[in-house]
Each structure stands twice: as C-alpha cells, then as structure tokens.
XYZ file of C-alpha atoms in Angstrom:
347
model
C 27.094 -34.035 -21.934
C 24.006 -35.345 -21.454
C 20.757 -34.368 -22.248
C 20.095 -33.677 -18.255
C 23.466 -32.113 -17.381
C 22.579 -29.838 -20.622
C 18.967 -29.344 -19.057
C 20.387 -28.538 -15.549
C 23.435 -26.179 -16.852
C 20.479 -24.107 -19.064
C 18.366 -23.616 -16.131
C 21.107 -22.739 -13.975
C 22.592 -19.893 -16.585
C 19.196 -18.965 -16.968
C 18.613 -18.232 -12.914
C 21.621 -16.207 -12.787
C 20.797 -14.064 -15.904
C 17.501 -13.737 -13.923
C 18.723 -12.753 -11.087
C 21.358 -10.236 -12.339
C 18.404 -8.668 -14.689
C 16.140 -8.099 -11.706
C 19.392 -6.480 -9.351
C 20.250 -3.955 -12.316
C 16.273 -3.177 -12.815
C 16.065 -2.537 -9.198
C 19.217 -0.493 -9.410
C 18.050 1.306 -12.378
C 14.725 2.032 -10.198
C 16.835 3.149 -7.206
C 18.634 5.821 -9.335
C 15.036 7.649 -11.048
C 13.791 7.028 -7.304
C 16.679 9.405 -6.200
C 16.465 11.872 -9.492
C 12.802 12.250 -9.500
C 12.490 15.004 -7.178
C 15.744 17.140 -8.788
C 13.890 17.217 -12.390
C 10.348 17.468 -11.637
C 7.704 19.984 -10.695
C 5.639 20.841 -7.498
C 3.019 19.248 -8.835
C 4.302 15.574 -9.739
C 6.898 15.754 -6.425
C 3.372 16.250 -4.657
C 1.880 13.107 -6.490
C 5.294 11.438 -5.616
C 4.259 11.525 -1.966
C 1.210 10.664 -2.454
C 2.148 7.655 -4.065
C 4.616 6.693 -1.910
C 2.271 7.113 1.372
C -0.230 4.772 -0.348
C 2.705 2.532 -1.601
C 2.917 1.688 1.995
C -0.315 1.402 3.524
C -1.483 -0.431 0.356
C 1.578 -3.275 0.657
C -0.121 -3.746 4.681
C -3.484 -4.396 3.498
C -2.165 -6.800 0.902
C -0.319 -8.638 4.195
C -3.679 -9.029 5.348
C -5.466 -9.602 1.951
C -4.453 -10.848 -0.347
C -1.334 -13.116 1.587
C -3.137 -13.900 4.542
C -6.955 -13.831 3.136
C -8.899 -11.806 5.564
C -10.533 -8.829 4.109
C -10.804 -5.634 6.016
C -12.537 -2.338 5.769
C -10.217 -0.565 8.312
C -7.389 0.641 6.486
C -8.683 3.933 7.061
C -9.359 4.047 10.329
C -5.933 2.480 11.660
C -4.121 5.187 9.541
C -6.201 7.601 11.417
C -4.841 5.657 14.356
C -1.062 6.391 13.414
C -2.240 9.524 11.930
C -3.658 11.116 15.123
C -0.792 9.650 17.598
C 1.913 11.034 15.982
C -0.179 14.947 15.803
C -0.886 14.291 19.322
C 2.977 13.742 19.984
C 4.673 16.044 18.080
C 2.214 18.362 19.928
C 2.654 17.298 23.719
C 6.044 15.881 23.440
C 9.443 17.052 21.709
C 10.094 13.019 20.199
C 11.438 13.480 16.749
C 9.628 12.047 14.117
C 11.365 8.465 13.631
C 10.185 7.804 17.292
C 6.352 9.358 16.941
C 6.008 6.986 13.675
C 6.966 3.826 15.155
C 4.749 4.818 18.492
C 2.234 5.743 15.898
C 2.698 2.012 13.853
C 2.610 0.965 17.346
C -0.532 2.039 18.303
C -2.011 1.021 15.057
C -1.146 -2.637 15.668
C -2.581 -2.792 18.979
C -5.999 -1.635 17.956
C -5.420 -3.970 14.976
C -5.274 -6.906 17.498
C -8.251 -6.082 18.823
C -10.242 -5.276 15.611
C -8.685 -8.793 14.214
C -9.978 -10.804 17.466
C -13.598 -11.970 15.730
C -11.387 -13.176 12.842
C -11.505 -16.718 14.888
C -14.833 -16.964 14.462
C -15.818 -14.958 10.863
C -15.111 -14.587 7.802
C -15.085 -12.779 4.105
C -18.347 -11.047 4.624
C -18.856 -11.246 7.972
C -14.941 -10.147 9.079
C -15.474 -6.995 5.960
C -18.810 -6.292 8.291
C -16.515 -6.184 11.141
C -14.221 -4.625 10.349
C -16.275 -1.890 8.847
C -17.887 -1.521 11.847
C -14.495 -1.116 13.698
C -13.405 1.825 11.328
C -17.009 3.574 12.281
C -16.452 3.188 15.652
C -12.853 4.665 15.485
C -14.314 7.721 13.307
C -16.508 8.221 15.883
C -13.425 8.203 18.901
C -11.876 10.972 16.633
C -14.766 13.472 16.135
C -15.993 13.138 19.717
C -12.806 12.917 21.984
C -12.252 16.366 21.717
C -9.277 16.616 24.562
C -7.124 13.950 22.572
C -8.269 14.811 18.774
C -9.250 18.539 18.823
C -13.190 16.923 17.568
C -14.075 17.691 14.484
C -11.646 20.771 13.860
C -8.958 18.102 14.057
C -5.073 18.798 15.523
C -2.282 20.872 13.495
C 0.812 20.402 13.897
C 4.759 21.662 13.426
C 6.685 19.794 10.692
C 8.728 16.577 11.084
C 12.493 17.473 12.769
C 15.522 15.481 13.099
C 18.908 16.530 13.850
C 18.029 19.974 13.612
C 16.992 19.258 10.243
C 13.118 20.770 9.276
C 11.295 18.671 6.649
C 8.834 21.374 6.183
C 8.435 21.144 1.862
C 7.449 18.173 -0.277
C 10.859 18.343 -1.302
C 11.879 16.973 1.987
C 9.298 15.157 2.916
C 9.912 13.225 -0.462
C 13.081 11.559 1.088
C 11.225 10.692 4.295
C 8.378 9.304 2.633
C 9.894 7.423 -0.572
C 12.875 5.527 1.492
C 10.239 4.584 4.130
C 8.221 3.266 1.424
C 10.703 0.988 -0.033
C 12.535 0.176 3.242
C 8.934 -1.419 4.191
C 8.557 -3.154 0.577
C 11.497 -5.041 1.535
C 10.836 -5.670 4.672
C 7.236 -6.990 3.196
C 8.819 -9.457 1.261
C 11.578 -10.197 3.878
C 8.860 -11.560 6.060
C 7.412 -14.201 3.727
C 10.533 -15.940 3.513
C 10.267 -16.718 6.848
C 8.024 -19.519 9.059
C 5.185 -16.212 9.808
C 4.801 -15.836 6.052
C 4.533 -19.462 4.775
C 1.804 -19.828 7.519
C -0.152 -16.848 6.330
C -0.072 -18.270 2.873
C -1.183 -21.480 4.506
C -4.267 -19.639 6.143
C -5.126 -18.295 2.986
C -5.054 -21.139 0.731
C -6.614 -23.406 3.602
C -7.087 -22.596 6.761
C -8.252 -25.752 8.151
C -5.566 -27.671 6.067
C -3.261 -25.059 8.368
C -4.881 -25.776 11.333
C -4.210 -29.611 10.947
C -0.389 -29.153 10.295
C -0.299 -26.906 13.714
C -0.521 -23.480 12.797
C -2.153 -21.700 15.421
C -4.816 -19.596 13.487
C -5.725 -16.902 15.700
C -2.028 -16.253 16.710
C -1.043 -16.003 12.900
C -4.469 -14.186 11.914
C -3.696 -11.394 14.712
C -0.336 -11.069 13.912
C -1.058 -10.263 10.028
C -3.752 -7.588 11.876
C -0.978 -6.549 13.799
C 1.506 -6.316 10.503
C -0.803 -4.996 8.690
C -2.124 -2.323 10.956
C 1.209 -1.204 12.015
C 2.040 -0.616 8.061
C -1.539 1.550 7.958
C -0.117 3.415 11.246
C 3.348 4.519 9.480
C 1.547 5.837 6.811
C -0.932 7.473 8.659
C 1.607 8.919 10.071
C 3.389 10.047 6.960
C 0.325 11.140 5.966
C -0.207 13.679 9.241
C 3.755 15.196 8.978
C 2.430 15.473 5.149
C -0.480 17.418 5.604
C 0.324 19.150 8.915
C -3.429 18.675 10.345
C -5.505 15.799 11.020
C -9.209 16.196 11.123
C -11.858 13.150 11.198
C -12.920 13.447 7.821
C -9.037 12.497 6.286
C -9.928 9.397 7.359
C -13.419 9.010 5.462
C -14.840 4.814 4.537
C -13.755 5.702 0.896
C -10.318 5.641 1.575
C -10.738 2.065 2.856
C -12.168 1.546 -0.283
C -9.506 3.487 -2.086
C -7.017 0.981 -0.783
C -8.872 -2.484 -1.204
C -9.087 -1.384 -4.481
C -5.694 -0.793 -4.722
C -4.809 -4.358 -3.683
C -7.726 -6.022 -6.029
C -6.840 -3.791 -9.363
C -2.874 -4.372 -8.717
C -2.755 -7.823 -7.727
C -3.814 -9.858 -4.014
C -0.967 -11.525 -3.031
C 1.732 -10.196 -4.969
C 3.648 -7.005 -3.435
C 4.469 -5.746 -7.099
C 0.670 -5.726 -7.380
C 0.432 -3.325 -4.211
C 2.962 -0.933 -5.648
C 1.413 -0.879 -9.017
C -2.417 -0.409 -7.666
C -0.912 2.392 -5.302
C 0.407 4.148 -8.150
C -2.257 3.495 -10.542
C -5.572 4.401 -7.794
C -3.264 7.357 -6.812
C -3.035 8.454 -10.431
C -6.670 7.944 -11.292
C -8.207 11.354 -9.788
C -5.124 13.233 -10.758
C -6.165 12.093 -14.169
C -10.029 12.656 -13.993
C -8.956 16.251 -12.778
C -7.211 17.288 -15.461
C -9.612 15.858 -17.824
C -12.199 17.642 -16.089
C -9.899 21.148 -16.543
C -9.575 20.630 -20.507
C -12.981 20.150 -20.795
C -14.606 22.625 -18.856
C -14.047 25.470 -21.524
C -15.671 23.309 -24.069
C -18.425 21.828 -21.289
C -19.385 24.665 -18.427
C -21.098 21.522 -16.873
C -17.782 19.141 -17.071
C -17.449 19.992 -13.211
C -20.286 18.749 -12.706
C -21.167 16.110 -14.181
C -17.180 14.601 -13.597
C -17.477 15.086 -9.898
C -19.503 11.818 -8.888
C -16.787 9.487 -12.099
C -14.620 8.574 -9.179
C -16.772 6.370 -7.281
C -18.129 5.100 -10.266
C -14.695 4.670 -11.624
C -13.224 2.496 -8.608
C -16.433 0.572 -8.500
C -16.140 -0.138 -12.683
C -11.886 -1.424 -12.117
C -12.874 -3.794 -9.046
C -15.385 -5.437 -10.853
C -13.539 -5.051 -14.352
C -10.395 -6.675 -12.659
C -12.068 -9.549 -10.863
C -13.781 -10.273 -13.971
C -10.804 -10.150 -16.659
C -7.548 -10.165 -14.872
C -7.981 -11.196 -11.698
C -4.219 -11.320 -10.260
C -4.033 -7.323 -11.207
C -2.136 -5.102 -13.134
C 1.273 -7.645 -11.587
C 0.387 -10.662 -13.832
C -0.259 -7.645 -17.141
C 3.208 -6.362 -16.256
C 4.626 -10.095 -16.258
C 3.101 -11.030 -19.757
C 4.895 -8.031 -21.253
C 8.048 -9.158 -19.542
C 7.449 -12.807 -21.069
C 6.628 -10.894 -24.544
C 9.575 -8.589 -24.723
C 11.622 -11.440 -24.039
C 10.387 -14.022 -26.399
C 9.476 -11.924 -29.056
C 12.169 -12.454 -31.375
C 11.544 -16.479 -31.184
C 7.628 -15.712 -32.155
C 6.891 -16.458 -35.485
C-alpha cells in the first residue's frame, strides 16, 4: 500500500472513530438528562430548569452575536416580549402551551426584526447602544401598558397544560424545558449547515466581501435578529410558565448583560460554548449564595459584602476570558479532550 493510500485510510478510520465517539457521548449525555430529575433534590431540579432556559436564550444570542457578529444588549427585552405574550394568551385564551410558546417566539421575532432595521447602517458599539435603547423602551412598555401587561404588578398565569396534563411542579416543567433546549440547540446546529447559516458566518467574517459575493446584508441580518429573538421569546415563555408570574422587573438590563457574558465566557460562534456558558453563568450566582451562607456564621456581614460581588464577577469573567481565553470554555473543553486522547503518547 502506498503512503498516500495509507494516510487516507487512517484519516477515514479517524473520522469514523470520531463520529462514533461523538454519538456515544451524545447518547450518554441524553441518558444523564433523562435520569437527572429522578435522582436529584428539588433545589438541583430547579437549577436544571434554569440552565435549560438559559441555554435556549444563550443559543439565540450566540446566533446573532457569535455567528453573525452583531452585538445585542436587548435579549432581556425579547424574552420579556415572549413572557408577556404567553401570560396574556394563557389568561385570555384556552390555547395549549405549545401554541402559546410558538406565538411568543413569533411575536419576539417580529419585534427583533424592527430592532434589527438599523443594523445595515450601524454596527459594533453603535448597534449595541441601539439594542440597549430598544430594551429600555420595551421595559417602559411592560411597566406602563397596564391594560395588557398589568403594569408594575405584572401578570399571573395558570400552569402549562396539554392533553389534560398540568405542568405545575418543577419536575413536570423539567420535561418541557430540557427537551425543548435540546431540540433548539439541534435546530441551531442544523441552521449552520445551510446556506443561511453560512451567510451569517460570512457577514461576521467580512460583511463587505459577503455583499460582493451576492449576500443581501439587510435580509440576512434581519433574519439573524428574527431567529435570535425567536429563541429569546421561547425562553421568555418558558420563564413565564416556570415562575407563573411576569413583571417588568423580571427582565432587567442585567439579564441582557448576563446572556452576553454567557456567550463570551462559553465561546462566541460555538454552540457548545453557548451551552457551557449558560450553565456556568447560571451556577455562579448559586455558588456565591452557598459561599455567603457558609461565611455568615464566621463573618456576619458576609451578605452585605457579597451582594455586589455578582456584577463584579460578571465583569471580571468577561474581561478575563477576552484577554486570556477569547474562545471561551468551549476551547478549554477541546483542549482537555485532546490532552486525554493523546496523553499515552506524550513523553
């Protein structure tokens, strides 16, 4: 056998082995997700639901910021649109939750298209400011349009229901949130195998070159805004069903910063990074709460000292990852995989 043929055969075997390993790990991960609610306590189940919601919203923002290169600080506002849509439909109609969730996503997508209109003329910091202004405007609507949103008092809604089942507990909601998160991550993965996804990446890498190649910048930028906002609307709808109360204070500016931090920490332009970033950033505040509770018996002023630490840690994580690991947790995970795969052959 010639050297070239041997190399091609090795590369083919390597690709098959990698594909089989990925399928094995995916099956193992799905099995863990299935078993998880049966073996953990209520607190960990609650965190699992929060991570699922965060994964959906972070994946949507990753499509816009990580894959298309459009910075947005309006994710909390789009989630609020989805949440209020679900709440209003649940109160005023008898629609089952799958229908209300889809309508919430579509409503958020429509708002996202309107917010994305300036993206053809502005980019970078200016676009971030434009989306920030949109988020502030949406928060004002949530607070002042009392006939629809209930004002500062918000809206309370009944639990999700389908085919006579009522999804009232965290255990039941887990089997809505987590499968939807898996489905929407898989959907995002498939998007980037299509011409639309490749157009998003081309716009991120060099928008002028993409336009020369025939890509309609406004069309695909608005499409990215719509898709990202659709994900946010679904996440907001699940948020409403999970807490069963929606108020303007449920979607502050800090939530938009939270999701942007999750994208940066996890790894922009990487779907695995969105998952890792969402999980990491969701668990950081809970870890701080546990640390505060542990320090309180020894240092009574620990809650006062630790309360502002969350914003400091968020900022430090963003700056730290941008400087030391711009590819985020996803790249760290890939390095760990490569290390353990090659360690027997190291000197």
